[in-house]
Short mmCIF file of C-alpha atoms in Angstrom, two decimals:
data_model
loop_
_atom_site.label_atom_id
_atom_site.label_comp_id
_atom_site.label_asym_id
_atom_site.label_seq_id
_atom_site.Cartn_x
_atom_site.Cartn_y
_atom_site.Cartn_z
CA UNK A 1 151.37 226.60 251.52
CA UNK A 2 154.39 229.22 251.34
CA UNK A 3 153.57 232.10 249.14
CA UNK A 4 155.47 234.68 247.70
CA UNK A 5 153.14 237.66 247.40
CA UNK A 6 153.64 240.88 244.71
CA UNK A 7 151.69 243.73 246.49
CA UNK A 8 150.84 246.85 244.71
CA UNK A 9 148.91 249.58 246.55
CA UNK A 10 147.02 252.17 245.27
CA UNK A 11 142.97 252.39 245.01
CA UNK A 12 142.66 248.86 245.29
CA UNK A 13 145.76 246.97 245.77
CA UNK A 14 146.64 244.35 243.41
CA UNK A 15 148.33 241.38 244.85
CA UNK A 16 149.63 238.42 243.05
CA UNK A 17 150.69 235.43 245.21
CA UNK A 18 152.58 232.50 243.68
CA UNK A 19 153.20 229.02 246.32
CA UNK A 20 157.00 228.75 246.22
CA UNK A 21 156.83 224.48 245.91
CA UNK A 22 153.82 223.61 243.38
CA UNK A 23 153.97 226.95 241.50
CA UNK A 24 150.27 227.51 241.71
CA UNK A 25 149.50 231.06 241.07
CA UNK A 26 146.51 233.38 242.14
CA UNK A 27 145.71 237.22 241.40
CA UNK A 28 143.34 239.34 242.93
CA UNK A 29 142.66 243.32 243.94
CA UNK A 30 141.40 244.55 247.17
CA UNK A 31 140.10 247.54 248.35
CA UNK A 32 140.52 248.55 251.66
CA UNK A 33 143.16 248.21 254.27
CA UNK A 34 146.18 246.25 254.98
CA UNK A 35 144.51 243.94 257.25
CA UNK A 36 142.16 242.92 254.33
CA UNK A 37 144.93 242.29 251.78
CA UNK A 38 146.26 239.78 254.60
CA UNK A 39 143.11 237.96 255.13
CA UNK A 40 142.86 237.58 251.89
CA UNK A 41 146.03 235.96 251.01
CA UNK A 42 145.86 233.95 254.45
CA UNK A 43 143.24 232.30 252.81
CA UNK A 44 146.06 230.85 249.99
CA UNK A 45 148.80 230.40 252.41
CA UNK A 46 151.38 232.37 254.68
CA UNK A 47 153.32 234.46 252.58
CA UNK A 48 157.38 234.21 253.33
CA UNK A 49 158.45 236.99 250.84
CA UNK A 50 156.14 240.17 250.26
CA UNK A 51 157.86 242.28 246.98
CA UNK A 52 156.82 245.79 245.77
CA UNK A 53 158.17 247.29 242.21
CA UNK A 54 158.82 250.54 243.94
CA UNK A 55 162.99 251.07 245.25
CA UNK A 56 161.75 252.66 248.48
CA UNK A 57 159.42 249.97 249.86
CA UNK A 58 156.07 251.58 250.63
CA UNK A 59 154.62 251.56 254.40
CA UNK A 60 151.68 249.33 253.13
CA UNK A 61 153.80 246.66 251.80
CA UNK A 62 155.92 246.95 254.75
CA UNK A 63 152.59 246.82 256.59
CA UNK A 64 151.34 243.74 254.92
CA UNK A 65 155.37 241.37 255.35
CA UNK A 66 155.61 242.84 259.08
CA UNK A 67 152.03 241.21 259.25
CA UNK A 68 153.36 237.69 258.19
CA UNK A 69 156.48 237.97 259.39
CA UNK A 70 157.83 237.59 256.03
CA UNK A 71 160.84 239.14 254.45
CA UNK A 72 160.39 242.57 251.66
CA UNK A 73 161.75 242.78 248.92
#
């Protein structure tokens, strides 16, 4: 399943990850590192887009798309 994944760090990072072709949906927080937030949503899919609502993108989302491969936004 392709994902496109809203990631917003802070405390615990709350992620929302939506599959691009059935529209499923799924939102959850996680506290820790980077490495958790992606084996969390490799659990739902392999994200292809990884957003932030910040203008500069911060080095944990960056973390998390670099992880997947996937493209920021």
């Amino acid at each position: 399943m392709k994902l496109i994944a809203g990631v917003d760090p802070g405390m615990k990072t709350g992620v929302a990850a939506v599959d691009i072709s059935s529209g499923f949906y799924r939102t959850f927080t996680v506290k820790g590192p980077a490495g958790d937030v992606c084996a969390v949503l490799i659990e739902h899919g392999e994200p292809v887009i990884v957003a932030s609502d910040k203008a500069k993108l911060p080095d944990f989302v960056r973390h998390v798309a670099s992880s997947f491969n996937a493209r920021s936004f």
